Amino acid sequence: MSNARTARLTRRGLLAAGGALGLGAVLTACGDDDAKDGGADTKGSAKTGPWSFEDDRGTTVKLDEAPKNIVAFTGVAAALYDYGIEVKGVFGPTTTKDGKADVQAGDMDVSKVTVLGNVWDQFNVEKYAALAPDVLISTMFDDAGTLWYVPEASKDKIAKLAPSVGISVFDRQLTGPLQRMWELAESLGADMTAAKVTEAKKRFEAASERLRKAAKAKPEVKVLVGSASPELFYVSGSNLSIDLEYFKALGVNFVEPTEEAKKATGGWFESLSWENVDKHKADVIMMDDRSSAVQPADITEATWKQLPAVKAGQVIARSTEPILSYDKCVAPVEALAEAIEKARKVG
């Protein structure tokens, strides 16, 4: 991918790059050359009377009753599912090439939802209209209120069909969006006193304390956050992303891209050729687990295999776009805590 072509990408496109959020978007923009019961026991009684919710844009959506025909970004739908709220339609990475649930779909039964678009810039407006949506819900990765995975070309048509709710996941710690999703689910009728819900929150808090202790005990352990594409390796900075900002607040010692490199991507990440993948020294590597990124087992570059952390087996998955339920956020925190606890100083 040439620097000139990268420079022409919109900020939204840059946010979608592998080292930040949604590798497939930039690769597409640049061209080819360059059945669980997750929510079953948490359903609350249907809300009666008027419904309103103020989102993170400061926009208040008001309806005569709580929305029933909900359409949401896949990750949002997965979080709501954990709280017992099921949606009619989804957009965003939902199914893999073999028809199985994408990692971002969580525990949802993807066969029971209408998929309006499975990749970046794909959204079937006709199917959306046919669902008679009451509300559309997505996350936001900028401070301009841009709804994630809602295509720029069709956003106005989509907006006319139903009001929208945006939950910000930009430049804040994980606990903030987790609380906002909790509040949204509760407003939609979820039973937030259910044992499954309250126990998940306790497990998240316990995992966070474990990570805090691990980071304090081994402050010398450096953690690099990466994402792989066939052409480039992306190193994420610890600012802007909700999971990394939270982990940093708990004391995790992150490898940081150079300031000059981050300026080119709005502060998100640094792009490295595979020849230069050893630029930064690290003891633990967290790798983007989304289907849009090349997974560690599939990386064939010799430079990758020679990295000390890789040779030491100190590579773990990262939930780059966390599903915003406490249940789904426990495992990533525990995994990082365990990795630091067991890490040998190799970088």
Coordinates of C-alpha atoms in Angstrom, one line a residue:
M1 CA 0.0 0.0 0.0
S2 CA 1.7 3.2 -1.1
N3 CA 2.0 6.2 1.2
A4 CA 0.2 8.3 -1.4
R5 CA -2.8 6.1 -1.6
T6 CA -2.9 5.8 2.2
A7 CA -2.9 9.6 2.5
R8 CA -6.1 9.8 0.4
L9 CA -8.1 7.6 2.8
T10 CA -10.6 9.3 5.1
R11 CA -10.0 9.4 8.8
R12 CA -12.8 6.8 9.1
G13 CA -10.9 4.6 6.7
L14 CA -7.8 5.0 8.8
L15 CA -9.7 4.0 11.9
A16 CA -10.5 0.8 10.0
A17 CA -6.9 -0.1 9.5
G18 CA -5.5 -3.3 11.0
G19 CA -3.5 -1.7 13.8
A20 CA -6.6 0.1 14.9
L21 CA -10.1 -1.1 14.0
G22 CA -11.2 -3.1 11.0
L23 CA -8.3 -4.2 8.8
G24 CA -10.5 -5.1 5.9
A25 CA -11.6 -1.5 5.2
V26 CA -8.2 -0.1 4.3
L27 CA -7.3 -3.2 2.3
T28 CA -10.5 -2.8 0.3
A29 CA -10.0 0.9 -0.1
C30 CA -6.4 0.4 -1.4
G31 CA -7.3 -2.4 -3.8
D32 CA -6.1 -6.0 -4.0
D33 CA -2.7 -5.0 -5.1
D34 CA -1.7 -3.0 -2.4
A35 CA -26.5 -22.2 19.3
K36 CA -25.8 -21.2 22.8
D37 CA -28.2 -19.9 25.5
G38 CA -26.3 -16.7 26.2
G39 CA -29.3 -14.5 26.9
A40 CA -32.0 -17.0 27.7
D41 CA -31.9 -16.6 31.5
T42 CA -31.6 -12.8 31.6
K43 CA -34.7 -11.6 29.8
G44 CA -36.7 -9.0 31.6
S45 CA -40.4 -8.3 31.3
A46 CA -41.3 -6.1 28.4
K47 CA -41.2 -2.4 29.1
T48 CA -44.5 -0.6 28.9
G49 CA -45.1 3.1 28.2
P50 CA -42.9 5.6 26.5
W51 CA -39.2 4.9 25.9
S52 CA -36.3 7.3 25.7
F53 CA -32.5 7.0 25.7
E54 CA -29.8 9.7 25.5
D55 CA -26.9 8.4 23.5
D56 CA -23.2 9.5 23.5
R57 CA -23.9 12.2 20.8
G58 CA -26.2 13.9 23.3
T59 CA -29.1 12.8 21.1
T60 CA -32.2 11.6 22.9
V61 CA -34.4 9.0 21.0
K62 CA -38.0 9.0 22.1
L63 CA -40.5 6.3 21.2
D64 CA -44.1 5.5 22.3
E65 CA -42.8 2.2 23.6
A66 CA -39.5 0.3 24.0
P67 CA -38.2 -0.7 20.6
K68 CA -38.9 -4.3 19.5
N69 CA -37.5 -4.3 16.0
I70 CA -33.9 -3.5 16.8
V71 CA -31.1 -3.4 14.2
A72 CA -27.5 -3.2 15.5
F73 CA -23.9 -3.4 14.7
T74 CA -22.9 -7.1 15.3
G75 CA -20.8 -6.4 18.4
V76 CA -23.6 -4.3 19.9
A77 CA -26.1 -7.0 19.2
A78 CA -23.8 -9.6 20.8
A79 CA -23.6 -7.5 24.0
L80 CA -27.3 -7.0 24.1
Y81 CA -27.8 -10.7 23.6
D82 CA -25.8 -11.4 26.7
Y83 CA -28.3 -9.2 28.6
G84 CA -31.3 -11.0 27.1
I85 CA -32.2 -8.5 24.4
E86 CA -32.4 -10.0 20.9
V87 CA -32.2 -8.0 17.7
K88 CA -33.9 -8.5 14.3
G89 CA -31.0 -7.5 12.1
V90 CA -27.3 -6.9 12.2
F91 CA -24.6 -5.3 10.2
G92 CA -20.8 -5.9 10.5
P93 CA -18.7 -9.1 10.7
T94 CA -21.3 -11.7 11.6
T95 CA -20.5 -14.9 9.8
T96 CA -17.2 -16.4 8.6
K97 CA -16.6 -17.9 5.1
D98 CA -17.8 -21.3 6.3
G99 CA -21.0 -19.9 7.7
K100 CA -20.1 -20.0 11.4
A101 CA -20.4 -17.1 13.8
D102 CA -17.7 -14.5 13.6
V103 CA -15.8 -13.8 16.7
Q104 CA -17.6 -10.4 16.9
A105 CA -21.0 -12.2 17.0
G106 CA -20.4 -13.6 20.5
D107 CA -23.0 -16.2 21.5
M108 CA -25.7 -15.0 19.1
D109 CA -27.4 -17.6 17.0
V110 CA -26.5 -15.9 13.7
S111 CA -29.0 -18.0 11.8
K112 CA -31.8 -16.2 13.6
V113 CA -30.9 -12.6 12.6
T114 CA -31.1 -10.9 9.2
V115 CA -27.6 -9.9 8.1
L116 CA -27.7 -6.6 6.3
G117 CA -24.0 -6.5 5.6
N118 CA -21.1 -8.8 6.6
V119 CA -18.2 -6.6 5.5
W120 CA -17.1 -3.0 5.5
D121 CA -19.3 -0.6 3.4
Q122 CA -22.0 -3.3 2.9
F123 CA -25.5 -2.5 4.1
N124 CA -28.7 -3.7 2.4
V125 CA -31.0 -0.7 2.8
E126 CA -34.0 -2.6 1.2
K127 CA -33.7 -5.4 3.7
Y128 CA -33.3 -2.9 6.5
A129 CA -36.5 -1.2 5.5
A130 CA -38.3 -4.5 5.3
L131 CA -37.5 -5.1 9.0
A132 CA -39.6 -2.0 9.9
P133 CA -36.8 -1.0 12.3
D134 CA -37.7 0.9 15.5
V135 CA -34.1 1.9 16.2
L136 CA -30.6 1.3 14.9
I137 CA -27.7 1.0 17.4
S138 CA -24.0 1.1 16.7
T139 CA -20.7 2.1 18.3
M140 CA -18.7 5.2 17.4
F141 CA -14.9 5.4 16.9
D142 CA -14.5 9.1 16.6
D143 CA -15.7 12.3 18.3
A144 CA -17.8 13.3 15.3
G145 CA -20.7 10.9 16.0
T146 CA -20.0 8.6 13.0
L147 CA -21.9 5.3 13.4
W148 CA -19.6 2.4 13.0
Y149 CA -20.1 0.3 9.8
V150 CA -23.0 2.5 8.6
P151 CA -21.8 3.3 5.0
E152 CA -21.1 6.9 4.2
A153 CA -22.9 6.6 0.8
S154 CA -26.2 5.3 2.2
K155 CA -26.2 6.8 5.7
D156 CA -28.8 9.5 4.8
K157 CA -31.2 6.9 3.5
I158 CA -30.7 4.7 6.5
A159 CA -31.2 7.6 8.9
K160 CA -34.7 8.3 7.4
L161 CA -36.0 4.8 8.2
A162 CA -35.4 4.9 12.0
P163 CA -33.8 6.9 14.7
S164 CA -30.3 5.8 15.8
V165 CA -28.4 5.4 19.1
G166 CA -24.6 5.7 19.2
I167 CA -22.4 4.4 22.0
S168 CA -18.9 5.9 22.0
V169 CA -15.9 3.7 22.2
F170 CA -13.4 6.4 21.4
D171 CA -10.7 7.8 23.7
R172 CA -12.1 6.5 27.0
Q173 CA -11.6 3.5 29.3
L174 CA -13.5 0.2 28.8
T175 CA -15.5 0.6 32.0
G176 CA -17.3 3.7 30.5
P177 CA -18.8 2.0 27.4
L178 CA -19.5 -1.1 29.5
Q179 CA -21.7 1.0 31.8
R180 CA -23.4 2.7 28.9
M181 CA -24.3 -0.7 27.3
W182 CA -25.6 -1.8 30.7
E183 CA -27.8 1.3 30.8
L184 CA -29.0 0.7 27.3
A185 CA -29.9 -2.9 27.9
E186 CA -31.7 -2.0 31.1
S187 CA -33.8 0.6 29.3
L188 CA -34.7 -2.0 26.7
G189 CA -36.1 -4.3 29.4
A190 CA -33.2 -6.5 30.4
D191 CA -33.1 -7.9 33.9
M192 CA -29.9 -6.5 35.3
T193 CA -30.4 -8.2 38.7
A194 CA -30.2 -11.7 37.1
A195 CA -27.5 -13.9 38.6
K196 CA -25.8 -14.3 35.2
V197 CA -25.5 -10.5 34.9
T198 CA -24.3 -9.7 38.4
E199 CA -21.9 -12.6 38.6
A200 CA -20.3 -11.6 35.2
K201 CA -19.7 -8.1 36.6
K202 CA -18.1 -9.5 39.7
R203 CA -15.8 -11.7 37.6
F204 CA -14.8 -8.7 35.5
E205 CA -13.9 -6.8 38.6
A206 CA -11.9 -9.7 40.0
A207 CA -10.1 -10.1 36.6
S208 CA -9.2 -6.4 36.6
E209 CA -7.8 -6.6 40.1
R210 CA -5.7 -9.6 39.0
L211 CA -4.3 -7.7 36.1
R212 CA -3.5 -4.7 38.3
K213 CA -1.5 -7.0 40.6
A214 CA 0.2 -8.7 37.8
A215 CA 1.3 -5.4 36.2
K216 CA 2.5 -4.1 39.5
A217 CA 4.5 -7.3 40.2
K218 CA 6.2 -7.2 36.8
P219 CA 6.4 -3.6 35.6
E220 CA 9.4 -4.5 33.4
V221 CA 7.3 -6.7 31.1
K222 CA 6.6 -4.8 27.9
V223 CA 3.4 -5.6 25.9
L224 CA 3.2 -4.9 22.2
V225 CA -0.3 -4.7 20.5
G226 CA -0.3 -5.8 16.9
S227 CA -2.4 -6.7 13.9
A228 CA -1.3 -8.4 10.8
S229 CA -2.1 -8.1 7.1
P230 CA -0.3 -9.8 4.2
E231 CA 1.5 -6.6 3.4
L232 CA 2.0 -4.8 6.7
F233 CA 2.2 -5.3 10.5
Y234 CA 0.4 -2.7 12.6
V235 CA 1.5 -1.6 16.1
S236 CA -1.3 0.0 18.1
G237 CA -0.8 2.8 20.5
S238 CA -2.4 2.6 24.0
N239 CA -4.4 5.8 23.5
L240 CA -7.9 6.0 22.0
S241 CA -8.7 2.3 22.2
I242 CA -11.0 1.5 25.2
D243 CA -9.4 -1.8 26.1
L244 CA -5.8 -0.5 26.0
E245 CA -6.6 2.7 27.8
Y246 CA -8.1 0.6 30.6
F247 CA -5.2 -1.8 30.7
K248 CA -2.8 1.1 30.8
A249 CA -4.7 2.6 33.7
L250 CA -4.3 -0.7 35.5
G251 CA -0.5 -0.4 35.1
V252 CA 0.3 -2.5 32.0
N253 CA 3.6 -1.3 30.3
F254 CA 2.8 -1.0 26.6
V255 CA 5.2 -0.6 23.7
E256 CA 4.2 2.7 22.0
P257 CA 4.6 3.6 18.3
T258 CA 6.6 6.7 17.5
E259 CA 4.7 10.0 17.6
E260 CA 5.6 10.7 14.0
A261 CA 4.1 7.4 12.9
K262 CA 0.9 7.9 14.9
K263 CA 0.3 11.3 13.4
A264 CA -0.3 9.7 10.0
T265 CA -3.1 7.6 11.4
G266 CA -4.8 10.1 13.7
G267 CA -3.0 8.7 16.7
W268 CA -4.1 5.1 16.4
F269 CA -1.1 3.0 15.1
E270 CA 2.1 2.6 13.3
S271 CA 2.5 0.6 10.0
L272 CA 5.6 -1.5 9.6
S273 CA 6.8 -3.6 6.7
W274 CA 7.4 -7.3 7.6
E275 CA 11.2 -6.6 7.2
N276 CA 11.0 -4.1 10.1
V277 CA 8.6 -6.0 12.4
D278 CA 11.4 -6.2 15.0
K279 CA 11.6 -2.5 15.4
H280 CA 10.0 -2.5 18.8
K281 CA 11.2 -4.8 21.7
A282 CA 8.5 -6.7 23.5
D283 CA 8.0 -9.5 26.0
V284 CA 4.3 -10.2 25.3
I285 CA 2.5 -9.6 22.0
M286 CA -1.3 -9.2 21.8
M287 CA -2.7 -9.9 18.4
D288 CA -5.9 -8.8 16.8
D289 CA -8.4 -11.7 16.9
R290 CA -10.8 -10.4 14.3
S291 CA -11.4 -12.4 11.1
S292 CA -10.2 -9.4 9.0
A293 CA -6.7 -9.8 10.4
V294 CA -4.2 -12.5 9.6
Q295 CA -4.0 -14.7 12.7
P296 CA -0.6 -15.6 14.3
A297 CA -0.8 -19.3 13.2
D298 CA -1.1 -18.2 9.6
I299 CA 1.8 -15.7 9.6
T300 CA 4.7 -17.2 7.5
E301 CA 7.2 -14.3 7.5
A302 CA 10.5 -15.4 9.0
T303 CA 11.0 -12.0 10.7
W304 CA 7.8 -12.7 12.7
K305 CA 8.9 -16.2 13.7
Q306 CA 12.2 -14.8 15.0
L307 CA 10.7 -12.3 17.4
P308 CA 11.7 -13.2 21.0
A309 CA 8.1 -13.1 22.3
V310 CA 7.0 -15.4 19.4
K311 CA 9.8 -17.9 20.0
A312 CA 9.0 -17.9 23.7
G313 CA 5.3 -18.6 23.0
Q314 CA 4.3 -15.3 24.7
V315 CA 1.6 -14.3 22.1
I316 CA -2.0 -14.0 23.1
A317 CA -5.2 -12.9 21.3
R318 CA -6.6 -9.4 21.7
S319 CA -10.3 -8.5 21.4
T320 CA -9.7 -5.4 19.4
E321 CA -13.4 -4.5 19.4
P322 CA -14.6 -5.8 22.7
I323 CA -18.2 -7.0 23.0
L324 CA -19.5 -4.6 25.6
S325 CA -21.0 -7.0 28.1
Y326 CA -19.2 -7.8 31.4
D327 CA -19.4 -11.5 30.5
K328 CA -17.4 -11.1 27.3
C329 CA -14.9 -8.7 28.8
V330 CA -13.7 -11.1 31.5
A331 CA -11.6 -13.4 29.3
P332 CA -9.5 -10.7 27.6
V333 CA -8.6 -9.2 31.0
E334 CA -7.8 -12.6 32.5
A335 CA -5.7 -13.6 29.5
L336 CA -3.5 -10.5 29.7
A337 CA -3.1 -10.9 33.5
E338 CA -2.0 -14.6 33.0
A339 CA 0.4 -13.7 30.2
I340 CA 2.1 -11.1 32.3
E341 CA 2.2 -13.4 35.3
K342 CA 3.9 -16.1 33.3
A343 CA 6.0 -13.9 31.0
R344 CA 9.8 -14.2 30.9
K345 CA 11.8 -11.1 30.1
V346 CA 12.8 -11.7 26.5
G347 CA 12.6 -8.3 24.7

